[in-house]
PDB file of C-alpha atoms and ligand atoms in Angstrom:
ATOM      1  CA  MET A   6      70.503 180.950  77.407  1.00 87.00           C
ATOM      2  CA  ILE A   7      67.489 178.741  76.709  1.00 95.00           C
ATOM      3  CA  ILE A   8      67.860 175.822  74.311  1.00 97.00           C
ATOM      4  CA  ASN A   9      64.742 174.032  73.108  1.00 98.00           C
ATOM      5  CA  LEU A  10      65.221 170.383  72.249  1.00 98.00           C
ATOM      6  CA  THR A  11      63.264 167.282  71.466  1.00 98.00           C
ATOM      7  CA  ILE A  12      64.855 164.401  73.351  1.00 98.00           C
ATOM      8  CA  ASN A  13      63.568 160.906  72.716  1.00 98.00           C
ATOM      9  CA  GLY A  14      60.323 162.379  71.469  1.00 97.00           C
ATOM     10  CA  ASP A  15      59.757 164.727  74.409  1.00 97.00           C
ATOM     11  CA  THR A  16      60.022 168.520  74.316  1.00 98.00           C
ATOM     12  CA  ARG A  17      62.727 169.634  76.750  1.00 98.00           C
ATOM     13  CA  ASN A  18      64.292 172.976  77.635  1.00 97.00           C
ATOM     14  CA  TYR A  19      67.811 173.601  78.837  1.00 97.00           C
ATOM     15  CA  HIS A  20      68.617 176.796  80.710  1.00 96.00           C
ATOM     16  CA  GLY A  21      72.341 177.148  81.141  1.00 95.00           C
ATOM     17  CA  ASP A  22      75.777 177.607  79.691  1.00 97.00           C
ATOM     18  CA  PRO A  23      75.705 177.256  75.879  1.00 97.00           C
ATOM     19  CA  ARG A  24      79.313 176.052  75.982  1.00 97.00           C
ATOM     20  CA  SER A  25      78.345 172.889  77.858  1.00 98.00           C
ATOM     21  CA  SER A  26      78.579 169.769  75.750  1.00 98.00           C
ATOM     22  CA  LEU A  27      75.464 167.878  74.739  1.00 98.00           C
ATOM     23  CA  LEU A  28      76.868 164.902  76.663  1.00 98.00           C
ATOM     24  CA  GLU A  29      77.198 166.911  79.843  1.00 98.00           C
ATOM     25  CA  VAL A  30      73.685 168.303  79.482  1.00 98.00           C
ATOM     26  CA  LEU A  31      72.172 164.882  78.786  1.00 98.00           C
ATOM     27  CA  ARG A  32      73.888 163.252  81.738  1.00 98.00           C
ATOM     28  CA  LYS A  33      73.830 166.009  84.369  1.00 97.00           C
ATOM     29  CA  HIS A  34      70.783 168.078  83.468  1.00 97.00           C
ATOM     30  CA  PHE A  35      68.403 165.494  82.044  1.00 98.00           C
ATOM     31  CA  HIS A  36      69.817 162.475  83.929  1.00 98.00           C
ATOM     32  CA  LEU A  37      70.091 160.431  80.743  1.00 98.00           C
ATOM     33  CA  THR A  38      73.263 158.547  81.574  1.00 98.00           C
ATOM     34  CA  GLY A  39      73.184 155.963  78.768  1.00 98.00           C
ATOM     35  CA  ALA A  40      75.657 157.933  76.660  1.00 98.00           C
ATOM     36  CA  LYS A  41      79.000 157.383  78.397  1.00 98.00           C
ATOM     37  CA  ALA A  42      81.640 159.961  79.233  1.00 98.00           C
ATOM     38  CA  VAL A  43      84.839 158.022  78.616  1.00 97.00           C
ATOM     39  CA  CYS A  44      87.481 160.035  76.776  1.00 97.00           C
ATOM     40  CA  ASN A  45      85.578 163.342  76.469  1.00 97.00           C
ATOM     41  CA  GLU A  46      87.831 164.124  73.499  1.00 97.00           C
ATOM     42  CA  GLY A  47      86.102 162.584  70.503  1.00 97.00           C
ATOM     43  CA  PHE A  48      88.193 159.420  70.305  1.00 97.00           C
ATOM     44  CA  CYS A  49      86.134 156.568  71.721  1.00 98.00           C
ATOM     45  CA  GLY A  50      82.545 156.976  70.492  1.00 98.00           C
ATOM     46  CA  ALA A  51      81.021 155.937  73.829  1.00 98.00           C
ATOM     47  CA  CYS A  52      79.036 159.182  73.925  1.00 98.00           C
ATOM     48  CA  THR A  53      77.391 158.729  70.506  1.00 98.00           C
ATOM     49  CA  VAL A  54      73.796 159.926  70.174  1.00 98.00           C
ATOM     50  CA  HIS A  55      71.680 160.885  67.185  1.00 98.00           C
ATOM     51  CA  VAL A  56      71.064 164.541  66.376  1.00 98.00           C
ATOM     52  CA  ASN A  57      68.487 165.076  63.651  1.00 98.00           C
ATOM     53  CA  GLY A  58      68.938 161.428  62.707  1.00 96.00           C
ATOM     54  CA  SER A  59      72.712 161.414  62.379  1.00 97.00           C
ATOM     55  CA  PRO A  60      75.179 159.936  64.879  1.00 97.00           C
ATOM     56  CA  ILE A  61      77.472 162.428  66.594  1.00 98.00           C
ATOM     57  CA  MET A  62      79.933 162.316  69.459  1.00 98.00           C
ATOM     58  CA  SER A  63      78.031 164.303  72.032  1.00 98.00           C
ATOM     59  CA  CYS A  64      81.138 165.151  74.070  1.00 98.00           C
ATOM     60  CA  LEU A  65      82.293 167.432  71.257  1.00 98.00           C
ATOM     61  CA  GLN A  66      78.963 169.108  70.564  1.00 98.00           C
ATOM     62  CA  PRO A  67      78.277 172.433  72.317  1.00 98.00           C
ATOM     63  CA  ILE A  68      74.649 172.595  73.381  1.00 98.00           C
ATOM     64  CA  GLY A  69      74.420 176.224  72.284  1.00 97.00           C
ATOM     65  CA  VAL A  70      74.114 175.384  68.593  1.00 97.00           C
ATOM     66  CA  LEU A  71      71.405 172.769  69.074  1.00 98.00           C
ATOM     67  CA  ASP A  72      68.318 174.929  69.562  1.00 98.00           C
ATOM     68  CA  GLY A  73      65.451 173.089  67.861  1.00 98.00           C
ATOM     69  CA  ALA A  74      67.400 169.850  67.439  1.00 98.00           C
ATOM     70  CA  ASP A  75      65.887 166.387  67.627  1.00 98.00           C
ATOM     71  CA  VAL A  76      68.074 164.221  69.874  1.00 98.00           C
ATOM     72  CA  THR A  77      67.802 160.472  70.333  1.00 98.00           C
ATOM     73  CA  THR A  78      69.808 158.703  73.005  1.00 98.00           C
ATOM     74  CA  ILE A  79      70.212 155.035  73.788  1.00 98.00           C
ATOM     75  CA  GLU A  80      67.269 155.406  76.188  1.00 97.00           C
ATOM     76  CA  GLY A  81      65.034 156.279  73.231  1.00 97.00           C
ATOM     77  CA  ILE A  82      66.345 154.008  70.491  1.00 96.00           C
ATOM     78  CA  ALA A  83      63.886 151.200  71.194  1.00 94.00           C
ATOM     79  CA  SER A  84      60.420 150.725  72.612  1.00 89.00           C
ATOM     80  CA  MET A  85      59.783 149.327  76.088  1.00 86.00           C
ATOM     81  CA  ASP A  86      58.496 146.128  74.493  1.00 91.00           C
ATOM     82  CA  GLU A  87      61.105 145.397  71.881  1.00 93.00           C
ATOM     83  CA  LEU A  88      64.836 145.898  71.573  1.00 95.00           C
ATOM     84  CA  ASN A  89      66.385 147.771  68.696  1.00 94.00           C
ATOM     85  CA  ILE A  90      67.645 145.396  65.984  1.00 94.00           C
ATOM     86  CA  VAL A  91      71.299 145.987  66.955  1.00 95.00           C
ATOM     87  CA  GLN A  92      70.588 145.478  70.654  1.00 95.00           C
ATOM     88  CA  GLN A  93      68.770 142.242  69.861  1.00 95.00           C
ATOM     89  CA  ALA A  94      71.620 140.967  67.687  1.00 95.00           C
ATOM     90  CA  PHE A  95      74.130 141.781  70.433  1.00 94.00           C
ATOM     91  CA  GLU A  96      72.019 139.892  72.941  1.00 93.00           C
ATOM     92  CA  ASP A  97      71.546 136.926  70.599  1.00 94.00           C
ATOM     93  CA  PHE A  98      75.312 136.675  70.062  1.00 93.00           C
ATOM     94  CA  ASP A  99      76.151 137.381  73.688  1.00 92.00           C
ATOM     95  CA  VAL A 100      78.641 140.028  72.683  1.00 91.00           C
ATOM     96  CA  VAL A 101      78.394 142.338  75.698  1.00 86.00           C
ATOM     97  CA  GLN A 102      81.409 142.243  78.009  1.00 89.00           C
ATOM     98  CA  CYS A 103      81.834 145.245  80.328  1.00 94.00           C
ATOM     99  CA  GLY A 104      79.231 147.096  78.265  1.00 92.00           C
ATOM    100  CA  MET A 105      80.874 150.516  78.446  1.00 95.00           C
ATOM    101  CA  CYS A 106      81.107 150.934  74.687  1.00 96.00           C
ATOM    102  CA  PHE A 107      77.720 149.471  73.846  1.00 95.00           C
ATOM    103  CA  PRO A 108      75.418 152.495  74.017  1.00 96.00           C
ATOM    104  CA  GLY A 109      77.669 154.248  71.518  1.00 97.00           C
ATOM    105  CA  MET A 110      78.041 151.124  69.388  1.00 96.00           C
ATOM    106  CA  VAL A 111      74.280 150.647  69.214  1.00 97.00           C
ATOM    107  CA  MET A 112      73.709 154.269  68.231  1.00 98.00           C
ATOM    108  CA  SER A 113      76.426 154.288  65.563  1.00 97.00           C
ATOM    109  CA  LEU A 114      75.520 150.938  64.064  1.00 97.00           C
ATOM    110  CA  SER A 115      71.778 151.612  64.107  1.00 96.00           C
ATOM    111  CA  ALA A 116      72.328 154.748  62.040  1.00 97.00           C
ATOM    112  CA  PHE A 117      74.663 152.815  59.758  1.00 97.00           C
ATOM    113  CA  LEU A 118      72.079 150.076  59.141  1.00 95.00           C
ATOM    114  CA  LYS A 119      69.459 152.642  58.202  1.00 93.00           C
ATOM    115  CA  LYS A 120      71.660 153.704  55.323  1.00 94.00           C
ATOM    116  CA  ASN A 121      73.060 150.285  54.508  1.00 94.00           C
ATOM    117  CA  PRO A 122      70.706 147.480  55.617  1.00 92.00           C
ATOM    118  CA  ASN A 123      72.816 144.744  53.996  1.00 92.00           C
ATOM    119  CA  PRO A 124      76.429 145.636  54.684  1.00 94.00           C
ATOM    120  CA  SER A 125      79.473 143.541  53.947  1.00 94.00           C
ATOM    121  CA  ARG A 126      81.838 142.514  56.718  1.00 94.00           C
ATOM    122  CA  ASP A 127      84.313 145.159  55.612  1.00 95.00           C
ATOM    123  CA  GLU A 128      81.624 147.827  55.576  1.00 96.00           C
ATOM    124  CA  ILE A 129      80.679 146.923  59.146  1.00 96.00           C
ATOM    125  CA  LYS A 130      84.326 147.132  60.190  1.00 95.00           C
ATOM    126  CA  PHE A 131      84.586 150.571  58.636  1.00 96.00           C
ATOM    127  CA  ALA A 132      81.350 151.684  60.316  1.00 96.00           C
ATOM    128  CA  MET A 133      82.812 150.691  63.702  1.00 95.00           C
ATOM    129  CA  THR A 134      86.006 152.684  63.371  1.00 95.00           C
ATOM    130  CA  GLY A 135      84.646 155.527  65.508  1.00 95.00           C
ATOM    131  CA  ASN A 136      83.746 153.237  68.397  1.00 96.00           C
ATOM    132  CA  ILE A 137      86.450 151.702  70.547  1.00 96.00           C
ATOM    133  CA  CYS A 138      85.768 148.548  72.540  1.00 94.00           C
ATOM    134  CA  ARG A 139      88.405 148.119  75.206  1.00 92.00           C
ATOM    135  CA  CYS A 140      87.226 144.560  75.771  1.00 92.00           C
ATOM    136  CA  THR A 141      88.056 143.969  72.088  1.00 88.00           C
ATOM    137  CA  GLY A 142      84.919 142.022  71.238  1.00 86.00           C
ATOM    138  CA  TYR A 143      84.951 143.256  67.669  1.00 92.00           C
ATOM    139  CA  GLU A 144      84.656 139.954  65.827  1.00 93.00           C
ATOM    140  CA  ARG A 145      81.548 138.873  67.689  1.00 93.00           C
ATOM    141  CA  ILE A 146      79.992 142.290  67.135  1.00 94.00           C
ATOM    142  CA  ILE A 147      80.603 141.902  63.405  1.00 95.00           C
ATOM    143  CA  ASP A 148      79.225 138.342  63.495  1.00 94.00           C
ATOM    144  CA  ALA A 149      76.093 139.636  65.212  1.00 95.00           C
ATOM    145  CA  LEU A 150      75.508 142.274  62.573  1.00 94.00           C
ATOM    146  CA  MET A 151      76.232 139.863  59.736  1.00 94.00           C
ATOM    147  CA  SER A 152      73.518 137.588  61.128  1.00 92.00           C
ATOM    148  CA  LEU A 153      70.989 140.289  60.307  1.00 89.00           C
ATOM    149  CA  GLN A 154      71.617 139.821  56.604  1.00 80.00           C
ATOM    150  CA  SER A 155      69.207 136.915  56.516  1.00 59.00           C
ATOM    151  CA  LEU A 156      66.417 138.806  58.258  1.00 49.00           C
ATOM    152  CA  GLU A 157      63.783 140.817  56.525  1.00 45.00           C
ATOM    153  CA  GLN A 158      64.226 144.264  58.010  1.00 45.00           C
ATOM    154  CA  THR A 159      60.938 146.045  58.467  1.00 41.00           C
ATOM    155  CA  PRO A 160      60.667 149.133  60.645  1.00 41.00           C
ATOM    156  CA  SER A 161      57.796 147.800  62.714  1.00 38.00           C
ATOM    157  CA  GLN A 162      59.516 144.515  63.473  1.00 40.00           C
ATOM    158  CA  LYS A 163      63.047 145.730  64.015  1.00 44.00           C
ATOM    159  CA  ASN A 164      62.788 149.285  65.399  1.00 46.00           C
ATOM    160  CA  VAL A 165      64.975 150.547  62.594  1.00 48.00           C
ATOM    161  CA  GLU A 166      63.653 153.133  60.210  1.00 47.00           C
ATOM    162  CA  VAL A 167      64.771 152.714  56.628  1.00 42.00           C
ATOM    163  CA  ALA A 168      66.366 155.870  55.265  1.00 46.00           C
ATOM    164  CA  PRO A 169      64.366 157.561  52.488  1.00 44.00           C
TER     165      PRO A 169
HETATM  166  S1  LIG B 220      83.431 160.334  75.342  1.00 67.26           S
HETATM  167 FE1  LIG B 220      82.957 161.274  73.434  1.00 67.26          FE
HETATM  168  S2  LIG B 220      84.222 160.280  72.001  1.00 67.26           S
HETATM  169 FE2  LIG B 220      84.839 159.463  73.928  1.00 67.26          FE
HETATM  170  S1  LIG B 221      82.391 145.640  76.005  1.00 67.26           S
HETATM  171 FE1  LIG B 221      83.854 146.570  77.311  1.00 67.26          FE
HETATM  172  S2  LIG B 221      84.510 148.324  76.204  1.00 67.26           S
HETATM  173 FE2  LIG B 221      83.284 147.244  74.800  1.00 67.26          FE
END
């Protein structure tokens, strides 16, 4: 079966088993290893990518239903010159520990900020419920995102598109 995809802005074709997960195809077929295979059961969020603009756990998504989909992975969330706003906040607050959860965190929280650019602390906590950090750096992650409240968020400056 042939699946046509756009991945990080590039047209790509997958020839293979439609039952394979998107995560497996991204990592093994396209060598995009930013999305992490941790639980492979939909619990940890480390495999989160965007499909048609929405965050999904790619370990649970069969590739066979994605013909024509627009996929963005952590490799495509920012430009070569400038970090995504969430990546930059994480760097500024030095929140990264082992880093295993961070690709998924960045993808989930970037999508969240598109819909809610000025979230409360509780809203950020709720938005993070699908992403487990085994190093338990949650408070600093929340602090980093709260710091964005004072910034003017423009798409060109922050690599975050504002939802229509
Ligand atoms: S690897 Fe997909 S949710 Fe854990
Ligand atoms: S930084 Fe280690 S799992 Fe989150």
